[in-house]
Tab-separated table of C-alpha atoms in Angstrom:
chain	number	residue	atom	x	y	z
Z	7	UNK	CA	21.657	-33.740	-43.412
Z	8	UNK	CA	20.838	-30.209	-42.572
Z	9	UNK	CA	17.160	-31.183	-41.359
Z	10	UNK	CA	18.690	-33.956	-39.465
Z	11	UNK	CA	20.914	-31.453	-37.470
Z	12	UNK	CA	18.141	-28.982	-37.328
Z	13	UNK	CA	15.755	-31.366	-35.645
Z	14	UNK	CA	18.744	-32.590	-33.367
Z	15	UNK	CA	19.318	-29.205	-32.244
Z	16	UNK	CA	15.623	-28.358	-31.543
Z	17	UNK	CA	15.953	-31.699	-29.438
Z	18	UNK	CA	18.546	-30.256	-27.452
Z	19	UNK	CA	17.075	-26.847	-27.010
Z	20	UNK	CA	14.157	-28.416	-25.375
Z	21	UNK	CA	15.957	-30.507	-23.198
Z	22	UNK	CA	18.127	-27.404	-21.972
Z	23	UNK	CA	15.028	-25.048	-21.574
Z	24	UNK	CA	14.117	-24.264	-18.220
Z	25	UNK	CA	10.604	-25.385	-16.857
Z	26	UNK	CA	8.220	-22.745	-16.743
Z	27	UNK	CA	7.243	-21.621	-13.216
Z	28	UNK	CA	3.797	-22.190	-12.042
Z	29	UNK	CA	1.445	-19.468	-12.333
Z	30	UNK	CA	0.023	-18.031	-9.311
Z	31	UNK	CA	-3.486	-18.661	-10.240
Z	32	UNK	CA	-2.541	-22.218	-10.933
Z	33	UNK	CA	-0.817	-22.434	-7.762
Z	34	UNK	CA	-3.719	-20.765	-5.593
Z	35	UNK	CA	-5.982	-23.283	-7.412
Z	36	UNK	CA	-4.054	-26.155	-6.670
Z	37	UNK	CA	-3.401	-25.209	-3.039
Z	38	UNK	CA	-7.322	-24.649	-2.695
Z	39	UNK	CA	-6.806	-21.470	-0.788
Z	40	UNK	CA	-5.638	-17.907	-1.353
Z	41	UNK	CA	-2.798	-16.863	1.094
Z	42	UNK	CA	-3.889	-12.983	1.854
Z	43	UNK	CA	-1.343	-10.714	3.834
Z	44	UNK	CA	-3.266	-8.637	5.943
Z	45	UNK	CA	-2.732	-6.081	9.119
Z	46	UNK	CA	-2.789	-7.324	12.330
Z	47	UNK	CA	-4.788	-4.697	14.597
Z	48	UNK	CA	-5.871	-1.993	12.470
Z	49	UNK	CA	-9.660	-1.379	13.038
Z	50	UNK	CA	-11.297	-0.499	9.727
Z	51	UNK	CA	-8.860	-2.605	7.740
Z	52	UNK	CA	-7.930	-5.709	9.600
Z	53	UNK	CA	-8.872	-6.948	13.169
Z	54	UNK	CA	-9.786	-10.237	15.078
Z	55	UNK	CA	-13.313	-9.952	16.777
Z	56	UNK	CA	-14.548	-11.448	19.780
Z	57	UNK	CA	-15.549	-14.679	17.502
Z	58	UNK	CA	-12.032	-15.174	16.237
Z	59	UNK	CA	-12.861	-13.954	12.545
Z	60	UNK	CA	-10.981	-11.624	10.686
Z	61	UNK	CA	-13.017	-8.192	10.031
Z	62	UNK	CA	-12.323	-5.126	8.017
Z	63	UNK	CA	-12.023	-3.732	4.550
Z	64	UNK	CA	-8.635	-5.637	3.707
Z	65	UNK	CA	-9.808	-9.070	5.222
Z	66	UNK	CA	-13.499	-8.486	2.936
Z	67	UNK	CA	-10.839	-8.014	-0.287
Z	68	UNK	CA	-9.260	-11.199	0.372
Z	69	UNK	CA	-12.841	-12.633	0.621
Z	70	UNK	CA	-13.790	-11.266	-2.346
Z	71	UNK	CA	-10.705	-12.524	-4.441
Z	72	UNK	CA	-11.197	-15.671	-3.193
Z	73	UNK	CA	-14.759	-15.601	-4.385
Z	74	UNK	CA	-13.680	-14.679	-7.674
Z	75	UNK	CA	-11.040	-17.410	-8.086
Z	76	UNK	CA	-13.057	-20.379	-6.556
Z	77	UNK	CA	-16.745	-19.260	-6.055
Z	78	UNK	CA	-16.255	-19.474	-2.424
Z	79	UNK	CA	-15.252	-16.380	0.058
Z	80	UNK	CA	-14.246	-18.736	2.607
Z	81	UNK	CA	-11.253	-20.369	0.420
Z	82	UNK	CA	-8.825	-17.543	2.042
Z	83	UNK	CA	-6.123	-17.908	4.718
Z	84	UNK	CA	-5.208	-14.802	6.357
Z	85	UNK	CA	-1.349	-14.587	7.059
Z	86	UNK	CA	-1.017	-11.678	9.519
Z	87	UNK	CA	2.283	-9.392	8.617
Z	88	UNK	CA	4.231	-6.477	10.109
Z	89	UNK	CA	4.879	-3.173	8.173
Z	90	UNK	CA	8.295	-4.090	8.471
Z	91	UNK	CA	8.202	-7.623	6.828
Z	92	UNK	CA	5.454	-7.366	4.409
Z	93	UNK	CA	7.328	-7.065	0.992
Z	94	UNK	CA	9.698	-9.983	2.150
Z	95	UNK	CA	6.866	-11.912	2.828
Z	96	UNK	CA	5.236	-11.374	-0.642
Z	97	UNK	CA	8.576	-11.759	-2.391
Z	98	UNK	CA	9.437	-15.109	-0.760
Z	99	UNK	CA	5.867	-16.468	-1.709
Z	100	UNK	CA	4.370	-16.429	1.935
Z	101	UNK	CA	1.184	-14.728	0.591
Z	102	UNK	CA	-0.302	-14.503	-2.691
Z	103	UNK	CA	-1.431	-11.038	-2.436
Z	104	UNK	CA	-0.849	-8.186	-0.146
Z	105	UNK	CA	-3.681	-6.377	0.985
Z	106	UNK	CA	-1.933	-5.038	4.156
Z	107	UNK	CA	-2.316	-1.120	3.680
Z	108	UNK	CA	0.715	-0.240	1.749
Z	109	UNK	CA	1.290	3.082	0.044
Z	110	UNK	CA	1.989	2.975	-3.626
Z	111	UNK	CA	5.283	4.775	-4.356
Z	112	UNK	CA	7.988	5.100	-7.235
Z	113	UNK	CA	11.104	3.290	-5.321
Z	114	UNK	CA	8.722	0.363	-3.973
Z	115	UNK	CA	7.435	-0.079	-7.309
Z	116	UNK	CA	10.632	-0.256	-8.929
Z	117	UNK	CA	13.050	-1.389	-6.592
Z	118	UNK	CA	11.416	-4.332	-4.876
Z	119	UNK	CA	10.686	-6.811	-7.366
Z	120	UNK	CA	6.786	-6.381	-6.547
Z	121	UNK	CA	3.843	-4.760	-8.773
Z	122	UNK	CA	1.187	-2.230	-7.236
Z	123	UNK	CA	-2.190	-2.855	-8.771
Z	124	UNK	CA	-5.030	-0.169	-8.615
Z	125	UNK	CA	-5.708	2.120	-5.471
Z	126	UNK	CA	-8.626	0.735	-3.253
Z	127	UNK	CA	-8.300	3.735	-0.745
Z	128	UNK	CA	-6.819	7.140	-0.768
Z	129	UNK	CA	-5.319	8.438	2.514
Z	130	UNK	CA	-2.952	11.188	3.712
Z	131	UNK	CA	-0.218	11.340	6.645
Z	132	UNK	CA	-1.433	13.351	9.831
Z	133	UNK	CA	-0.962	13.766	13.347
Z	134	UNK	CA	-3.038	12.823	16.488
Z	135	UNK	CA	-2.209	14.881	19.342
Z	136	UNK	CA	-2.856	14.923	23.394
Z	137	UNK	CA	-5.561	17.478	23.526
Z	138	UNK	CA	-3.542	18.938	26.890
Z	139	UNK	CA	-0.708	19.766	24.633
Z	140	UNK	CA	-2.840	22.553	23.361
Z	141	UNK	CA	-1.056	22.354	19.792
Z	142	UNK	CA	-3.262	23.464	17.179
Z	143	UNK	CA	-0.719	22.721	14.441
Z	144	UNK	CA	1.953	20.232	13.487
Z	145	UNK	CA	4.708	22.558	14.028
Z	146	UNK	CA	3.451	23.565	17.736
Z	147	UNK	CA	4.721	19.821	18.487
Z	148	UNK	CA	8.795	21.042	18.470
Z	149	UNK	CA	10.459	18.863	21.252
Z	150	UNK	CA	7.414	16.136	21.449
Z	151	UNK	CA	7.923	12.742	21.691
Z	152	UNK	CA	6.101	10.943	18.957
Z	153	UNK	CA	4.987	7.414	18.076
Z	154	UNK	CA	5.547	6.227	14.934
Z	155	UNK	CA	5.178	2.651	12.757
Z	156	UNK	CA	8.807	1.584	11.832
Z	157	UNK	CA	9.237	0.393	8.174
Z	158	UNK	CA	6.148	2.753	6.805
Z	159	UNK	CA	6.238	5.820	4.786
Z	160	UNK	CA	4.880	7.805	7.781
Z	161	UNK	CA	8.340	7.392	9.315
Z	162	UNK	CA	10.167	9.059	6.734
Z	163	UNK	CA	7.729	11.886	6.187
Z	164	UNK	CA	7.349	12.606	9.917
Z	165	UNK	CA	11.485	13.037	10.084
Z	166	UNK	CA	11.566	14.936	7.009
Z	167	UNK	CA	8.664	17.442	7.621
Z	168	UNK	CA	10.290	18.294	11.481
Z	169	UNK	CA	13.845	18.460	9.631
Z	170	UNK	CA	12.684	20.777	6.942
Z	171	UNK	CA	11.580	23.025	9.904
Z	172	UNK	CA	14.572	22.694	12.007
Z	173	UNK	CA	12.654	21.558	14.731
Z	174	UNK	CA	13.732	18.787	17.134
Z	175	UNK	CA	11.322	15.887	18.065
Z	176	UNK	CA	11.874	12.396	19.935
Z	177	UNK	CA	10.387	9.605	17.305
Z	178	UNK	CA	9.419	6.307	19.226
Z	179	UNK	CA	9.260	3.588	16.989
Z	180	UNK	CA	6.916	0.559	17.212
Z	181	UNK	CA	6.269	-2.367	14.932
Z	182	UNK	CA	2.465	-2.694	15.200
Z	183	UNK	CA	-0.246	-0.030	15.923
Z	184	UNK	CA	-1.633	-2.264	18.911
Z	185	UNK	CA	1.865	-1.446	20.615
Z	186	UNK	CA	1.401	2.464	19.697
Z	187	UNK	CA	-2.110	2.346	21.352
Z	188	UNK	CA	-0.743	1.190	24.450
Z	189	UNK	CA	2.034	3.635	24.390
Z	190	UNK	CA	-0.435	6.448	24.118
Z	191	UNK	CA	-2.200	5.127	27.061
Z	192	UNK	CA	0.504	4.741	29.176
Z	193	UNK	CA	1.992	8.484	28.337
Z	194	UNK	CA	4.818	7.422	26.038
Z	195	UNK	CA	4.124	9.985	23.550
Z	196	UNK	CA	2.619	13.391	23.132
Z	197	UNK	CA	1.507	12.680	19.478
Z	198	UNK	CA	1.177	9.810	16.888
Z	199	UNK	CA	2.285	10.413	13.350
Z	200	UNK	CA	0.379	8.013	10.851
Z	201	UNK	CA	-1.966	8.253	8.007
Z	202	UNK	CA	-5.675	9.670	8.908
Z	203	UNK	CA	-7.274	6.336	8.548
Z	204	UNK	CA	-4.908	4.691	11.198
Z	205	UNK	CA	-5.219	7.783	13.436
Z	206	UNK	CA	-9.076	7.155	13.428
Z	207	UNK	CA	-8.412	3.608	14.004
Z	208	UNK	CA	-5.959	4.126	17.199
Z	209	UNK	CA	-8.020	6.875	18.622
Z	210	UNK	CA	-11.079	4.519	18.391
Z	211	UNK	CA	-9.236	2.188	20.461
Z	212	UNK	CA	-8.116	4.280	23.281
Z	213	UNK	CA	-9.759	3.949	26.633
Z	214	UNK	CA	-10.552	7.965	26.604
Z	215	UNK	CA	-10.677	9.104	22.815
Z	216	UNK	CA	-11.829	12.165	24.074
Z	217	UNK	CA	-8.296	13.202	25.444
Z	218	UNK	CA	-6.859	13.097	21.614
Z	219	UNK	CA	-7.429	15.173	18.811
Z	220	UNK	CA	-6.585	14.752	14.972
Z	221	UNK	CA	-5.243	17.732	13.535
Z	222	UNK	CA	-6.654	18.818	10.276
Z	223	UNK	CA	-3.294	19.165	8.139
Z	224	UNK	CA	-2.289	16.564	5.953
Z	225	UNK	CA	1.406	16.080	4.675
Z	226	UNK	CA	1.097	13.393	1.802
Z	227	UNK	CA	-0.589	11.412	-0.831
Z	228	UNK	CA	-1.086	7.718	0.586
Z	229	UNK	CA	-2.761	5.606	-2.208
Z	230	UNK	CA	-3.543	1.992	-0.628
Z	231	UNK	CA	-2.943	-0.829	-3.470
Z	232	UNK	CA	-3.435	-4.590	-3.618
Z	233	UNK	CA	0.359	-5.650	-3.952
Z	234	UNK	CA	1.574	-8.868	-5.810
Z	235	UNK	CA	4.947	-10.001	-7.204
Z	236	UNK	CA	6.390	-8.809	-10.565
Z	237	UNK	CA	6.569	-11.158	-13.480
Z	238	UNK	CA	2.876	-12.920	-13.534
Z	239	UNK	CA	0.888	-10.732	-15.870
Z	240	UNK	CA	-2.276	-12.850	-15.509
Z	241	UNK	CA	-2.061	-12.635	-11.683
Z	242	UNK	CA	-1.674	-8.716	-11.934
Z	243	UNK	CA	-4.544	-8.431	-14.174
Z	244	UNK	CA	-6.837	-10.559	-12.131
Z	245	UNK	CA	-5.895	-8.540	-9.045
Z	246	UNK	CA	-6.562	-5.229	-10.571
Z	247	UNK	CA	-9.413	-5.991	-12.109
Z	248	UNK	CA	-11.268	-7.435	-9.047
Z	249	UNK	CA	-10.925	-4.155	-7.500
Z	250	UNK	CA	-12.227	-2.154	-10.687
Z	251	UNK	CA	-15.111	-4.481	-10.449
Z	252	UNK	CA	-15.741	-3.238	-7.006
Z	253	UNK	CA	-16.079	0.321	-8.297
Z	254	UNK	CA	-17.875	-0.518	-11.521
Z	255	UNK	CA	-20.388	-2.120	-9.629
Z	256	UNK	CA	-21.099	0.814	-7.265
Z	257	UNK	CA	-21.360	3.161	-10.380
Z	258	UNK	CA	-23.808	0.978	-11.835
Z	259	UNK	CA	-25.839	0.152	-9.038
Z	260	UNK	CA	-24.860	-3.533	-8.579
Z	261	UNK	CA	-25.150	-4.272	-5.257
Z	262	UNK	CA	-24.786	-7.751	-3.219
Z	263	UNK	CA	-28.587	-8.142	-2.780
Z	264	UNK	CA	-29.451	-7.483	-6.354
Z	265	UNK	CA	-26.152	-8.714	-8.454
Z	266	UNK	CA	-27.781	-12.132	-9.282
Z	267	UNK	CA	-30.919	-10.832	-10.655
Z	268	UNK	CA	-28.913	-7.828	-12.866
Z	269	UNK	CA	-27.351	-10.522	-14.453
Z	270	UNK	CA	-30.375	-11.837	-16.310
Z	271	UNK	CA	-32.440	-8.323	-16.506
Z	272	UNK	CA	-29.455	-5.939	-17.297
Z	273	UNK	CA	-29.482	-4.381	-20.726
Z	274	UNK	CA	-26.130	-2.428	-20.209
Z	275	UNK	CA	-23.499	-4.360	-22.242
Z	276	UNK	CA	-20.796	-3.051	-19.595
Z	277	UNK	CA	-23.176	-4.540	-16.730
Z	278	UNK	CA	-23.534	-7.686	-18.627
Z	279	UNK	CA	-20.000	-8.231	-19.330
Z	280	UNK	CA	-19.218	-7.284	-15.652
Z	281	UNK	CA	-21.648	-9.853	-14.420
Z	282	UNK	CA	-20.608	-12.789	-16.651
Z	283	UNK	CA	-23.777	-12.583	-18.709
Z	284	UNK	CA	-21.333	-12.929	-21.629
Z	285	UNK	CA	-18.123	-14.497	-20.994
Z	286	UNK	CA	-15.232	-12.622	-22.508
Z	287	UNK	CA	-13.979	-10.944	-19.550
Z	288	UNK	CA	-13.673	-14.022	-17.289
Z	289	UNK	CA	-12.057	-16.210	-20.354
Z	290	UNK	CA	-9.455	-13.142	-20.648
Z	291	UNK	CA	-8.904	-13.245	-16.957
Z	292	UNK	CA	-8.653	-17.281	-17.141
Z	293	UNK	CA	-11.601	-17.223	-14.345
Z	294	UNK	CA	-15.500	-18.189	-14.747
Z	295	UNK	CA	-17.506	-15.858	-16.368
Z	296	UNK	CA	-19.376	-15.301	-13.052
Z	297	UNK	CA	-16.336	-14.463	-11.142
Z	298	UNK	CA	-17.176	-10.608	-10.436
Z	299	UNK	CA	-20.799	-11.458	-9.834
Z	300	UNK	CA	-19.323	-13.758	-6.901
Z	301	UNK	CA	-17.277	-11.204	-5.352
Z	302	UNK	CA	-20.077	-8.441	-5.211
Z	303	UNK	CA	-22.295	-11.167	-3.877
Z	304	UNK	CA	-20.038	-11.763	-1.466
Z	305	UNK	CA	-18.531	-8.626	-0.111
Z	306	UNK	CA	-20.574	-6.153	-2.183
Z	307	UNK	CA	-19.898	-2.884	-4.192
Z	308	UNK	CA	-17.035	-0.630	-3.090
Z	309	UNK	CA	-19.749	1.664	-1.647
Z	310	UNK	CA	-21.072	-1.304	0.704
Z	311	UNK	CA	-17.294	-2.160	1.360
Z	312	UNK	CA	-16.479	1.226	2.504
Z	313	UNK	CA	-19.790	1.986	4.653
Z	314	UNK	CA	-19.290	-1.642	6.351
Z	315	UNK	CA	-16.151	-0.803	8.100
Z	316	UNK	CA	-15.734	3.371	7.743
Z	317	UNK	CA	-19.273	4.389	7.690
Z	318	UNK	CA	-20.875	6.947	10.169
Z	319	UNK	CA	-22.181	3.846	12.486
Z	320	UNK	CA	-18.518	2.340	12.812
Z	321	UNK	CA	-15.988	2.940	15.436
Z	322	UNK	CA	-13.543	4.399	12.740
Z	323	UNK	CA	-16.416	6.728	11.005
Z	324	UNK	CA	-14.416	8.585	8.187
Z	325	UNK	CA	-16.188	10.811	5.567
Z	326	UNK	CA	-15.351	9.136	2.038
Z	327	UNK	CA	-14.129	12.351	0.754
Z	328	UNK	CA	-11.506	11.096	-2.291
Z	329	UNK	CA	-12.666	7.555	-1.456
Z	330	UNK	CA	-16.117	8.261	-3.279
Z	331	UNK	CA	-16.525	7.267	-6.970
Z	332	UNK	CA	-15.681	9.781	-9.272
Z	333	UNK	CA	-19.287	10.646	-10.331
Z	334	UNK	CA	-20.024	12.147	-6.979
Z	335	UNK	CA	-16.648	14.225	-6.988
Z	336	UNK	CA	-14.292	11.368	-5.632
Z	337	UNK	CA	-11.161	9.683	-6.905
Z	338	UNK	CA	-12.717	6.004	-7.285
Z	339	UNK	CA	-12.754	5.079	-11.076
Z	340	UNK	CA	-12.938	2.062	-13.247
Z	341	UNK	CA	-11.922	1.781	-16.690
Z	342	UNK	CA	-15.028	0.527	-18.861
Z	343	UNK	CA	-15.745	-3.478	-18.786
Z	344	UNK	CA	-15.123	-3.839	-22.798
């Protein structure tokens, strides 16, 4: 009798149990493309070139993730988002990952239903000023009109800094950096408050970049991170270790050109696990053993990625500084592949 009741209860429990939500990885595989949220017009990170192709660091990160998942870097759909709409788009499922330059903060990480994976770029808030203002320090901008991107941490930082000095400014808010560039050209703002990489990108887009100076002061820590929805640990692990793989590859001299050869010739166990010569990392992530190899062959290691979009020959040239790997004094550090 007790056994019959137990079986019946089990059956009722199975009927009552809600269907398990499809994992992000399974949804991406079923769809056949990775939906990736990106900046719209931010040189160095994401822009559309004259051929209609997305270019920039975050665009390449999207391609690298597609290569890791599908073995094909072209299986990505770029979804342009504004800073104001990015987290809503991620939470609603419009995108699978958010590579758009997003600073990891405690309130974002704990109140928005999202998770920040690992940092792919370190930056800091600064100001670019019209040379004719003769401003030497940011506090010299008292009474100035300052362009700011709405919905970013820069909006809060700018207003809090000048309030702390009891100085008045006139903030002019915009949704996208392209609008800011046009406003600067038109003389609507005396300065632009943004992360240093964004300032360099905006300056490169101006008709007369020499008319503008980026002041040396920095007012914040701005670690950019690929963001995913909360509640899918496997997807979180995939995106996090994808970023680590690019850093680990640079540290070990694995490049887009030699990765395939090193998979068969390397004797270092970490490199062999990284490149899928042994399968356990791919198995742990539910990916092909060659997931990292495919990503590195598609977009290169972290150093290649940085040099391609921020190196000295680019329009947004920026010294690597904190974005160097840890063995050269930077902050880029990957846990061991074991």
